[in-house]
Amino acid sequence: MNFTETAWKVFNQCIEDYHVSDDVNTLINNPFEKNSLERILYAKNWIDTVQWHLEDIIRDENIDPVEALQLKRTIDASNQKRTDLVEFIDSWFLTKFENITPKPEAKINTETPAWAVDRLSILALKVYHMSLEANRESASEEHRNNCQAKLDVLLTQKEDLSTSIDQLLTDIENGTVKMKVYKQMKMYNDESLNPILYQKGQQK
């Protein structure tokens, strides 16, 4: 089983586990061994799955404004955790390939392996929920057909993205692509970088 096959299997297990309770407050119960790649991938998808449903909830037009603000804070915190974990996955790959010497003509990819994995995790959620809509009995036949057409596209995208990720990892391992990682350096959650936050602190 190659990397993306493993990742896709873990992501779908995580999504299925979440939907047992289908509650954004459910605590993660990661079934994989500590320090294993599968455990990291499961944790990544759990964040994405919870956030997917938080984004659904906050779009309720009748939501209480106070609750919406609390949800926005939760989503912001989730985004930070998501970024941190993506960067951790890239660190895992850097360690894996630390003894690889890139060839002089090695290229640099526009996207790190972990950020491509991030897209694969989100894609697993899209496939899961679009499949639900394509088979929802309470929906019209037109709706189901439209969703099936979209699902077919998503499944093609899954194949293409999986192939691209596996090719990227092979190219890094062969030294034809140089793995170079930059931190995201997100500013909105940092009290020393977000002017709204540090100006508020100066006023106290």
Tab-separated table of C-alpha atoms in Angstrom:
chain	number	residue	atom	x	y	z
A	1	MET	CA	0.000	0.000	0.000
A	2	ASN	CA	1.548	3.323	-1.055
A	3	PHE	CA	1.371	6.546	0.942
A	4	THR	CA	-1.832	8.013	-0.486
A	5	GLU	CA	-3.664	4.684	-0.245
A	6	THR	CA	-2.761	4.593	3.441
A	7	ALA	CA	-3.746	8.225	3.940
A	8	TRP	CA	-7.098	7.806	2.147
A	9	LYS	CA	-7.924	4.747	4.241
A	10	VAL	CA	-7.071	6.569	7.482
A	11	PHE	CA	-9.014	9.678	6.478
A	12	ASN	CA	-12.140	7.675	5.699
A	13	GLN	CA	-11.873	5.722	8.943
A	14	CYS	CA	-11.658	9.020	10.812
A	15	ILE	CA	-14.678	10.454	8.997
A	16	GLU	CA	-16.718	7.342	9.723
A	17	ASP	CA	-15.654	7.432	13.391
A	18	TYR	CA	-16.693	11.076	13.709
A	19	HIS	CA	-20.127	10.439	12.252
A	20	VAL	CA	-20.920	7.806	14.872
A	21	SER	CA	-21.826	10.710	17.159
A	22	ASP	CA	-21.771	13.493	14.546
A	23	ASP	CA	-21.060	16.042	17.281
A	24	VAL	CA	-18.387	18.756	17.042
A	25	ASN	CA	-17.776	18.433	20.785
A	26	THR	CA	-16.836	14.755	20.566
A	27	LEU	CA	-13.270	14.172	21.740
A	28	ILE	CA	-10.893	12.407	19.412
A	29	ASN	CA	-10.176	8.758	20.165
A	30	ASN	CA	-7.205	8.058	17.917
A	31	PRO	CA	-6.936	4.270	17.350
A	32	PHE	CA	-3.410	4.255	15.939
A	33	GLU	CA	-0.096	3.685	17.694
A	34	LYS	CA	1.693	6.659	19.203
A	35	ASN	CA	4.243	8.293	16.875
A	36	SER	CA	2.923	6.349	13.857
A	37	LEU	CA	2.231	8.132	10.580
A	38	GLU	CA	-1.349	6.823	10.662
A	39	ARG	CA	-1.911	8.457	14.041
A	40	ILE	CA	-0.739	11.804	12.684
A	41	LEU	CA	-2.952	11.503	9.600
A	42	TYR	CA	-5.962	10.567	11.742
A	43	ALA	CA	-5.403	13.601	13.976
A	44	LYS	CA	-5.132	15.824	10.899
A	45	ASN	CA	-8.395	14.615	9.415
A	46	TRP	CA	-10.191	14.842	12.763
A	47	ILE	CA	-9.412	18.558	12.881
A	48	ASP	CA	-10.668	18.948	9.304
A	49	THR	CA	-13.827	16.949	9.966
A	50	VAL	CA	-14.791	18.897	13.086
A	51	GLN	CA	-14.083	22.178	11.316
A	52	TRP	CA	-16.173	21.110	8.316
A	53	HIS	CA	-19.178	20.795	10.608
A	54	LEU	CA	-18.392	23.987	12.502
A	55	GLU	CA	-18.461	25.800	9.157
A	56	ASP	CA	-21.897	24.260	8.482
A	57	ILE	CA	-23.249	25.366	11.849
A	58	ILE	CA	-22.047	28.962	11.599
A	59	ARG	CA	-23.873	29.393	8.271
A	60	ASP	CA	-27.255	28.960	9.933
A	61	GLU	CA	-29.004	32.274	9.187
A	62	ASN	CA	-30.886	32.057	12.495
A	63	ILE	CA	-27.841	31.440	14.655
A	64	ASP	CA	-27.542	33.515	17.806
A	65	PRO	CA	-24.888	36.236	17.240
A	66	VAL	CA	-23.128	35.409	20.501
A	67	GLU	CA	-22.952	31.749	19.553
A	68	ALA	CA	-21.693	32.710	16.087
A	69	LEU	CA	-18.869	34.748	17.600
A	70	GLN	CA	-17.890	31.851	19.849
A	71	LEU	CA	-17.913	29.533	16.838
A	72	LYS	CA	-15.743	31.972	14.875
A	73	ARG	CA	-13.199	31.905	17.705
A	74	THR	CA	-13.319	28.103	17.686
A	75	ILE	CA	-12.822	28.000	13.915
A	76	ASP	CA	-9.854	30.379	14.181
A	77	ALA	CA	-8.271	28.148	16.806
A	78	SER	CA	-8.972	25.101	14.641
A	79	ASN	CA	-7.297	26.738	11.654
A	80	GLN	CA	-4.200	27.339	13.742
A	81	LYS	CA	-4.141	23.702	14.890
A	82	ARG	CA	-4.592	22.601	11.283
A	83	THR	CA	-1.634	24.699	10.148
A	84	ASP	CA	0.528	23.506	13.028
A	85	LEU	CA	-0.222	19.872	12.229
A	86	VAL	CA	0.458	20.332	8.509
A	87	GLU	CA	3.843	21.794	9.399
A	88	PHE	CA	4.431	18.859	11.746
A	89	ILE	CA	3.705	16.437	8.885
A	90	ASP	CA	6.207	18.308	6.717
A	91	SER	CA	8.736	17.909	9.537
A	92	TRP	CA	8.010	14.180	9.482
A	93	PHE	CA	8.789	14.101	5.757
A	94	LEU	CA	11.936	16.193	6.237
A	95	THR	CA	13.161	13.620	8.735
A	96	LYS	CA	12.234	10.771	6.388
A	97	PHE	CA	14.232	12.316	3.553
A	98	GLU	CA	17.047	13.878	5.597
A	99	ASN	CA	19.686	11.578	4.066
A	100	ILE	CA	18.625	12.320	0.486
A	101	THR	CA	20.976	14.627	-1.410
A	102	PRO	CA	19.059	16.525	-4.102
A	103	LYS	CA	20.611	16.476	-7.554
A	104	PRO	CA	22.152	19.766	-8.789
A	105	GLU	CA	19.284	20.226	-11.235
A	106	ALA	CA	16.610	19.344	-8.653
A	107	LYS	CA	13.451	21.408	-8.912
A	108	ILE	CA	11.436	22.977	-6.105
A	109	ASN	CA	7.748	22.117	-5.979
A	110	THR	CA	5.164	24.857	-5.486
A	111	GLU	CA	3.605	22.881	-2.656
A	112	THR	CA	5.086	20.819	0.157
A	113	PRO	CA	3.968	17.190	0.618
A	114	ALA	CA	1.994	18.023	3.757
A	115	TRP	CA	-0.025	20.812	2.152
A	116	ALA	CA	-0.904	18.403	-0.660
A	117	VAL	CA	-1.955	15.907	2.020
A	118	ASP	CA	-4.076	18.668	3.556
A	119	ARG	CA	-5.953	18.941	0.257
A	120	LEU	CA	-6.389	15.166	0.141
A	121	SER	CA	-7.885	15.209	3.643
A	122	ILE	CA	-10.395	17.894	2.659
A	123	LEU	CA	-11.153	16.001	-0.534
A	124	ALA	CA	-12.033	12.897	1.500
A	125	LEU	CA	-14.627	14.998	3.340
A	126	LYS	CA	-16.029	16.348	0.070
A	127	VAL	CA	-16.363	12.835	-1.334
A	128	TYR	CA	-18.056	11.560	1.835
A	129	HIS	CA	-20.634	14.338	2.006
A	130	MET	CA	-21.273	14.517	-1.740
A	131	SER	CA	-21.908	10.772	-1.701
A	132	LEU	CA	-24.489	11.289	1.041
A	133	GLU	CA	-26.238	13.898	-1.099
A	134	ALA	CA	-26.091	11.734	-4.227
A	135	ASN	CA	-27.915	9.004	-2.310
A	136	ARG	CA	-30.232	11.092	-0.099
A	137	GLU	CA	-33.703	9.635	-0.524
A	138	SER	CA	-35.452	12.810	0.638
A	139	ALA	CA	-33.840	14.819	-2.184
A	140	SER	CA	-35.201	15.126	-5.694
A	141	GLU	CA	-33.908	12.938	-8.488
A	142	GLU	CA	-32.453	16.028	-10.152
A	143	HIS	CA	-30.541	16.884	-6.969
A	144	ARG	CA	-29.194	13.354	-6.656
A	145	ASN	CA	-28.125	13.287	-10.308
A	146	ASN	CA	-26.376	16.643	-10.000
A	147	CYS	CA	-24.565	15.476	-6.889
A	148	GLN	CA	-23.564	12.199	-8.544
A	149	ALA	CA	-22.007	14.169	-11.404
A	150	LYS	CA	-20.073	16.266	-8.881
A	151	LEU	CA	-19.058	13.125	-6.996
A	152	ASP	CA	-17.657	11.629	-10.198
A	153	VAL	CA	-15.487	14.725	-10.650
A	154	LEU	CA	-14.312	14.575	-7.030
A	155	LEU	CA	-13.334	10.916	-7.416
A	156	THR	CA	-11.339	11.750	-10.536
A	157	GLN	CA	-9.684	14.570	-8.623
A	158	LYS	CA	-8.852	12.094	-5.852
A	159	GLU	CA	-7.077	9.816	-8.327
A	160	ASP	CA	-5.151	12.713	-9.862
A	161	LEU	CA	-4.170	14.252	-6.538
A	162	SER	CA	-3.115	10.879	-5.124
A	163	THR	CA	-0.950	10.212	-8.174
A	164	SER	CA	0.610	13.676	-7.901
A	165	ILE	CA	1.430	13.240	-4.208
A	166	ASP	CA	2.974	9.810	-4.728
A	167	GLN	CA	4.989	11.139	-7.670
A	168	LEU	CA	6.191	14.084	-5.584
A	169	LEU	CA	7.356	11.803	-2.778
A	170	THR	CA	9.133	9.558	-5.292
A	171	ASP	CA	10.819	12.566	-6.897
A	172	ILE	CA	12.016	13.820	-3.504
A	173	GLU	CA	13.333	10.366	-2.663
A	174	ASN	CA	15.129	10.209	-6.028
A	175	GLY	CA	16.606	13.669	-5.562
A	176	THR	CA	14.907	15.189	-8.595
A	177	VAL	CA	12.810	17.489	-6.414
A	178	LYS	CA	14.226	19.411	-3.476
A	179	MET	CA	11.967	19.523	-0.435
A	180	LYS	CA	11.947	23.032	0.953
A	181	VAL	CA	9.596	24.073	3.748
A	182	TYR	CA	8.500	27.548	4.802
A	183	LYS	CA	6.453	28.160	7.919
A	184	GLN	CA	3.056	29.722	7.241
A	185	MET	CA	3.717	32.483	9.776
A	186	LYS	CA	0.035	33.201	10.233
A	187	MET	CA	-0.420	36.568	11.906
A	188	TYR	CA	-4.058	36.837	12.938
A	189	ASN	CA	-3.733	34.687	16.072
A	190	ASP	CA	-0.458	36.276	17.206
A	191	GLU	CA	-0.888	39.055	19.777
A	192	SER	CA	2.436	40.577	18.703
A	193	LEU	CA	1.566	40.664	14.962
A	194	ASN	CA	-2.181	41.360	14.739
A	195	PRO	CA	-2.573	45.158	15.168
A	196	ILE	CA	-6.087	44.762	16.561
A	197	LEU	CA	-4.698	42.566	19.349
A	198	TYR	CA	-1.496	44.436	20.185
A	199	GLN	CA	-3.107	47.885	20.024
A	200	LYS	CA	-5.772	46.655	22.415
A	201	GLY	CA	-3.034	45.469	24.745
A	202	GLN	CA	-1.306	48.862	24.637
A	203	GLN	CA	-4.526	50.604	25.690
A	204	LYS	CA	-4.729	48.747	28.986
